[in-house]
Amino acid sequence: MPFVVIYDANALFGNTQRDLLIRLAQSGLVQAKWTHAILDEVQRNLAAKLPDIAPAKLERLRELVIDAVPDCIVEGYEPIIEGLKLPDPDDRHVLAAAIKANAQVIVTSNLRDFPVETLATWGVEAKSPDDFVLDQIDFDDRVVWACVQQIADSRTQPPQTIYDVLDALERAGLVEAVAALRS
């Protein structure tokens, strides 16, 4: 059975990175989870950064993200939030969801907001998206390559090659993971 991971909002923000993380979950390497609160944050941040995107399009994206991974929504974590202490209190819901889902990893770009000592108490580790994907490459690079190829195959307007996708992932911050895939 794959291990459980929580994808934080910042991990789901960029299109190509989100696509890869979801495809990794679809492949069965991991059991990815998130909450409605995490998706709310993704929508708010996308709307703020890209104000030309229609609200209906953002809602459709949310539906697609939920439908992409069976059993991805964590519920019932809210009572845990108040008892948690993190540098940014607004991140407690992510840790609470990880605890409720028995997740081993939180994939986040805000590592400083998830101290190792605090997470260790709950048997959870925070990893950057780059380190997380690098771990998946170490586990089964063929599956990760297949996910990258699926992204390239799905990009038809304009068409993209696998190298275009790797370039996009590198620009998104997956520098070490892309280097490992290219070698």
GROMACS .gro file of C-alpha atoms in nm, residues 20-167:
model
  148
   20LEU     CA    1   0.295   1.591  -1.190
   21LEU     CA    2   0.198   1.554  -0.822
   22ILE     CA    3  -0.152   1.439  -0.916
   23ARG     CA    4  -0.020   1.195  -1.176
   24LEU     CA    5   0.219   1.050  -0.917
   25ALA     CA    6  -0.085   0.983  -0.698
   26GLN     CA    7  -0.276   0.834  -0.991
   27SER     CA    8   0.020   0.605  -1.061
   28GLY     CA    9  -0.015   0.448  -0.716
   29LEU     CA   10   0.328   0.554  -0.590
   30VAL     CA   11   0.161   0.762  -0.317
   31GLN     CA   12  -0.182   0.816  -0.175
   32ALA     CA   13  -0.221   1.193  -0.203
   33LYS     CA   14  -0.465   1.386   0.011
   34TRP     CA   15  -0.572   1.744   0.068
   35THR     CA   16  -0.860   1.931   0.223
   36HIS     CA   17  -1.123   2.173   0.105
   37ALA     CA   18  -0.937   2.441   0.304
   38ILE     CA   19  -0.619   2.366   0.108
   39LEU     CA   20  -0.810   2.389  -0.221
   40ASP     CA   21  -0.971   2.715  -0.103
   41GLU     CA   22  -0.621   2.855  -0.053
   42VAL     CA   23  -0.512   2.736  -0.399
   43GLN     CA   24  -0.815   2.908  -0.554
   44ARG     CA   25  -0.759   3.232  -0.361
   45ASN     CA   26  -0.393   3.244  -0.459
   46LEU     CA   27  -0.463   3.168  -0.824
   47ALA     CA   28  -0.736   3.435  -0.834
   48ALA     CA   29  -0.501   3.690  -0.677
   49LYS     CA   30  -0.205   3.610  -0.903
   50LEU     CA   31  -0.408   3.558  -1.221
   51PRO     CA   32  -0.711   3.788  -1.191
   52ASP     CA   33  -0.814   3.726  -1.553
   53ILE     CA   34  -0.910   3.366  -1.479
   54ALA     CA   35  -1.287   3.336  -1.457
   55PRO     CA   36  -1.422   3.210  -1.123
   56ALA     CA   37  -1.602   2.930  -1.311
   57LYS     CA   38  -1.268   2.812  -1.450
   58LEU     CA   39  -1.116   2.808  -1.100
   59GLU     CA   40  -1.413   2.608  -0.973
   60ARG     CA   41  -1.373   2.364  -1.263
   61LEU     CA   42  -1.005   2.323  -1.175
   62ARG     CA   43  -1.105   2.242  -0.817
   63GLU     CA   44  -1.350   1.977  -0.939
   64LEU     CA   45  -1.086   1.822  -1.164
   65VAL     CA   46  -0.832   1.810  -0.880
   66ILE     CA   47  -1.083   1.637  -0.652
   67ASP     CA   48  -1.197   1.395  -0.921
   68ALA     CA   49  -0.840   1.309  -1.024
   69VAL     CA   50  -0.752   1.119  -0.707
   70PRO     CA   51  -1.002   0.890  -0.536
   71ASP     CA   52  -1.049   0.944  -0.162
   72CYS     CA   53  -0.830   1.256  -0.163
   73ILE     CA   54  -1.035   1.480   0.066
   74VAL     CA   55  -0.951   1.467   0.437
   75GLU     CA   56  -1.241   1.555   0.664
   76GLY     CA   57  -1.288   1.567   1.039
   77TYR     CA   58  -0.945   1.715   1.112
   78GLU     CA   59  -1.078   2.047   1.245
   79PRO     CA   60  -1.090   1.950   1.616
   80ILE     CA   61  -0.717   1.876   1.606
   81ILE     CA   62  -0.618   2.227   1.485
   82GLU     CA   63  -0.646   2.414   1.817
   83GLY     CA   64  -0.402   2.182   1.996
   84LEU     CA   65  -0.125   2.232   1.741
   85LYS     CA   66   0.156   2.485   1.752
   86LEU     CA   67   0.339   2.593   1.439
   87PRO     CA   68   0.532   2.911   1.354
   88ASP     CA   69   0.243   3.017   1.129
   89PRO     CA   70  -0.088   2.935   1.298
   90ASP     CA   71  -0.257   2.944   0.957
   91ASP     CA   72  -0.068   2.624   0.865
   92ARG     CA   73  -0.207   2.419   1.154
   93HIS     CA   74  -0.491   2.289   0.938
   94VAL     CA   75  -0.236   2.121   0.709
   95LEU     CA   76  -0.069   1.937   0.997
   96ALA     CA   77  -0.410   1.850   1.144
   97ALA     CA   78  -0.511   1.698   0.811
   98ALA     CA   79  -0.185   1.502   0.800
   99ILE     CA   80  -0.248   1.366   1.149
  100LYS     CA   81  -0.607   1.273   1.067
  101ALA     CA   82  -0.505   1.103   0.741
  102ASN     CA   83  -0.207   0.922   0.902
  103ALA     CA   84   0.018   1.087   0.645
  104GLN     CA   85   0.389   1.034   0.658
  105VAL     CA   86   0.478   1.341   0.451
  106ILE     CA   87   0.354   1.695   0.396
  107VAL     CA   88   0.466   1.824   0.056
  108THR     CA   89   0.516   2.199   0.097
  109SER     CA   90   0.735   2.482  -0.019
  110ASN     CA   91   0.713   2.638   0.329
  111LEU     CA   92   0.946   2.404   0.516
  112ARG     CA   93   1.030   2.668   0.778
  113ASP     CA   94   0.664   2.670   0.885
  114PHE     CA   95   0.674   2.297   0.961
  115PRO     CA   96   0.958   2.240   1.213
  116VAL     CA   97   1.113   1.894   1.212
  117GLU     CA   98   1.075   1.856   1.592
  118THR     CA   99   0.706   1.943   1.589
  119LEU     CA  100   0.624   1.714   1.299
  120ALA     CA  101   0.830   1.427   1.441
  121THR     CA  102   0.594   1.417   1.740
  122TRP     CA  103   0.322   1.314   1.497
  123GLY     CA  104   0.535   1.087   1.277
  124VAL     CA  105   0.517   1.334   0.989
  125GLU     CA  106   0.794   1.484   0.778
  126ALA     CA  107   0.778   1.795   0.560
  127LYS     CA  108   0.943   1.776   0.219
  128SER     CA  109   0.979   2.031  -0.056
  129PRO     CA  110   0.814   1.934  -0.384
  130ASP     CA  111   1.164   1.893  -0.533
  131ASP     CA  112   1.280   1.653  -0.259
  132PHE     CA  113   0.949   1.468  -0.269
  133VAL     CA  114   0.969   1.408  -0.646
  134LEU     CA  115   1.338   1.316  -0.610
  135ASP     CA  116   1.233   1.049  -0.356
  136GLN     CA  117   0.979   0.915  -0.606
  137ILE     CA  118   1.249   0.902  -0.874
  138ASP     CA  119   1.469   0.703  -0.635
  139PHE     CA  120   1.179   0.469  -0.565
  140ASP     CA  121   1.073   0.414  -0.928
  141ASP     CA  122   1.211   0.647  -1.192
  142ARG     CA  123   1.017   0.471  -1.468
  143VAL     CA  124   0.686   0.570  -1.311
  144VAL     CA  125   0.797   0.932  -1.274
  145TRP     CA  126   0.915   0.936  -1.636
  146ALA     CA  127   0.579   0.794  -1.743
  147CYS     CA  128   0.402   1.073  -1.553
  148VAL     CA  129   0.615   1.338  -1.724
  149GLN     CA  130   0.547   1.174  -2.061
  150GLN     CA  131   0.171   1.175  -1.988
  151ILE     CA  132   0.188   1.548  -1.918
  152ALA     CA  133   0.370   1.609  -2.247
  153ASP     CA  134   0.116   1.394  -2.432
  154SER     CA  135  -0.173   1.588  -2.277
  155ARG     CA  136  -0.033   1.926  -2.381
  156THR     CA  137  -0.159   1.978  -2.733
  157GLN     CA  138  -0.230   2.353  -2.750
  158PRO     CA  139   0.049   2.426  -2.802
  159PRO     CA  140   0.212   2.083  -2.832
  160GLN     CA  141   0.486   2.017  -2.579
  161THR     CA  142   0.769   1.769  -2.567
  162ILE     CA  143   0.890   1.590  -2.259
  163TYR     CA  144   1.176   1.843  -2.251
  164ASP     CA  145   0.930   2.133  -2.248
  165VAL     CA  146   0.763   1.973  -1.946
  166LEU     CA  147   1.098   1.920  -1.774
  167ASP     CA  148   1.185   2.285  -1.838
   0.00000   0.00000   0.00000
